[in-house]
Amino acid sequence: MRVVAGLGNPGKDYEASLHNLGFRVVERLATLAGAGPWERKFDGLLAAVGQGDARVLLLKPQTFMNRSGRSVAALLRFYKVELAELLVIVDDLDLETGKVRLRDGGSDGGHRGLRSVIGECGSQNFK
């Protein structure tokens, strides 16, 4: 099982914010993959695609960016998912608009959502 967590801030005030890029990416993935309905779980909104070992859980933490790790860590513990199977999607103001950077682990780079995930999960060994 894999988890894709898109970070953002809940509520209408933040919907169009660049800071909610993670939410928009997992929403698009859910649409393209025909995910089931979003459910409230783990202080977030959760949708699933696939079955069995091929299942991917899509998570939009609803704890606000700075506390996103609480939602992500709770889901990982419940489903016993290893950090290596976690992909976290966030905005990065240091990148040019339209550019994407993929990395395997690393520091939070000053991003408070990533800092929260690292702190709650006890490691930065996720994508």
Short mmCIF file of C-alpha atoms in Angstrom, two decimals:
data_model
loop_
_atom_site.label_atom_id
_atom_site.label_comp_id
_atom_site.label_asym_id
_atom_site.label_seq_id
_atom_site.Cartn_x
_atom_site.Cartn_y
_atom_site.Cartn_z
CA MET A 1 0.00 0.00 0.00
CA ARG A 2 1.18 3.51 -0.79
CA VAL A 3 0.16 6.92 0.49
CA VAL A 4 0.14 10.23 -1.39
CA ALA A 5 -0.39 13.16 0.97
CA GLY A 6 -1.05 16.57 -0.54
CA LEU A 7 -0.51 19.36 1.98
CA GLY A 8 -2.54 22.53 2.18
CA ASN A 9 -4.87 24.55 4.38
CA PRO A 10 -8.57 23.73 4.74
CA GLY A 11 -11.38 26.20 4.13
CA LYS A 12 -12.70 28.52 1.45
CA ASP A 13 -10.23 31.28 2.34
CA TYR A 14 -7.31 29.13 1.17
CA GLU A 15 -8.84 27.25 -1.80
CA ALA A 16 -7.14 29.29 -4.53
CA SER A 17 -3.88 29.72 -2.61
CA LEU A 18 -0.65 28.47 -4.16
CA HIS A 19 0.04 27.00 -0.71
CA ASN A 20 -2.76 24.49 -1.47
CA LEU A 21 -0.99 22.99 -4.46
CA GLY A 22 -0.72 19.64 -2.63
CA PHE A 23 -4.50 19.49 -2.20
CA ARG A 24 -5.08 20.24 -5.87
CA VAL A 25 -2.64 17.57 -7.03
CA VAL A 26 -4.22 14.78 -4.96
CA GLU A 27 -7.71 15.95 -6.00
CA ARG A 28 -6.64 15.66 -9.64
CA LEU A 29 -5.10 12.22 -9.02
CA ALA A 30 -8.35 11.11 -7.39
CA THR A 31 -10.36 12.28 -10.39
CA LEU A 32 -8.04 10.70 -12.97
CA ALA A 33 -7.84 7.38 -11.09
CA GLY A 34 -11.55 7.16 -10.29
CA ALA A 35 -11.04 7.22 -6.52
CA GLY A 36 -13.86 6.46 -4.15
CA PRO A 37 -15.50 9.29 -2.22
CA TRP A 38 -13.48 11.45 0.18
CA GLU A 39 -14.02 10.36 3.78
CA ARG A 40 -13.15 12.19 7.01
CA LYS A 41 -10.43 10.13 8.72
CA PHE A 42 -7.15 10.77 10.53
CA ASP A 43 -7.85 14.53 10.84
CA GLY A 44 -8.01 14.65 7.06
CA LEU A 45 -9.92 13.74 3.93
CA LEU A 46 -9.04 10.30 2.59
CA ALA A 47 -9.79 8.62 -0.73
CA ALA A 48 -8.52 5.29 -2.08
CA VAL A 49 -7.77 3.90 -5.52
CA GLY A 50 -6.87 0.36 -6.52
CA GLN A 51 -7.21 -2.83 -4.52
CA GLY A 52 -5.09 -5.00 -2.25
CA ASP A 53 -1.34 -4.44 -2.57
CA ALA A 54 -1.97 -2.06 -5.48
CA ARG A 55 -4.04 0.28 -3.30
CA VAL A 56 -3.04 3.93 -3.02
CA LEU A 57 -4.44 6.15 -0.29
CA LEU A 58 -4.81 9.85 -1.10
CA LEU A 59 -4.78 12.18 1.92
CA LYS A 60 -5.57 15.87 2.36
CA PRO A 61 -4.79 16.72 6.01
CA GLN A 62 -7.32 19.15 7.46
CA THR A 63 -5.11 20.25 10.35
CA PHE A 64 -3.64 23.29 8.59
CA MET A 65 -0.21 23.16 7.03
CA ASN A 66 1.86 23.51 10.20
CA ARG A 67 0.27 20.42 11.79
CA SER A 68 -0.04 18.21 8.69
CA GLY A 69 2.26 15.60 10.16
CA ARG A 70 -0.30 14.62 12.79
CA SER A 71 -2.73 13.48 10.09
CA VAL A 72 -0.08 11.78 7.94
CA ALA A 73 1.51 9.91 10.87
CA ALA A 74 -1.87 8.69 12.16
CA LEU A 75 -2.73 7.21 8.75
CA LEU A 76 0.69 5.55 8.40
CA ARG A 77 0.44 3.99 11.87
CA PHE A 78 -3.10 2.71 11.33
CA TYR A 79 -2.36 1.05 7.99
CA LYS A 80 1.23 0.10 8.97
CA VAL A 81 2.65 1.85 5.91
CA GLU A 82 6.43 2.31 5.78
CA LEU A 83 7.81 5.82 5.22
CA ALA A 84 9.40 4.63 1.97
CA GLU A 85 5.84 4.23 0.60
CA LEU A 86 4.89 7.86 1.36
CA LEU A 87 4.92 10.66 -1.19
CA VAL A 88 4.26 14.17 0.16
CA ILE A 89 3.26 16.90 -2.28
CA VAL A 90 3.83 20.54 -1.30
CA ASP A 91 4.31 23.94 -2.86
CA ASP A 92 7.85 25.28 -3.16
CA LEU A 93 8.20 29.01 -3.59
CA ASP A 94 11.85 28.56 -4.56
CA LEU A 95 10.84 26.86 -7.82
CA GLU A 96 9.77 28.63 -10.98
CA THR A 97 6.04 28.43 -11.65
CA GLY A 98 5.28 25.24 -13.54
CA LYS A 99 8.48 23.47 -12.44
CA VAL A 100 8.36 20.23 -10.45
CA ARG A 101 11.10 18.79 -8.28
CA LEU A 102 11.10 15.20 -7.05
CA ARG A 103 13.38 14.13 -4.26
CA ASP A 104 13.90 11.09 -2.13
CA GLY A 105 14.12 12.34 1.45
CA GLY A 106 15.92 15.42 2.63
CA SER A 107 15.36 18.31 4.98
CA ASP A 108 12.21 20.38 5.29
CA GLY A 109 13.89 23.26 3.44
CA GLY A 110 12.03 25.70 5.70
CA HIS A 111 8.62 24.33 4.70
CA ARG A 112 6.54 24.07 7.86
CA GLY A 113 4.27 21.36 6.50
CA LEU A 114 7.26 19.16 5.70
CA ARG A 115 8.75 20.01 9.10
CA SER A 116 5.56 18.77 10.74
CA VAL A 117 5.56 15.51 8.75
CA ILE A 118 9.23 14.88 9.57
CA GLY A 119 8.64 15.64 13.26
CA GLU A 120 5.56 13.43 13.62
CA CYS A 121 6.98 10.55 11.57
CA GLY A 122 10.41 10.76 13.20
CA SER A 123 12.28 10.70 9.91
CA GLN A 124 12.74 12.45 6.59
CA ASN A 125 13.00 9.19 4.65
CA PHE A 126 9.98 9.71 2.41
CA LYS A 127 9.55 11.12 -1.06
#
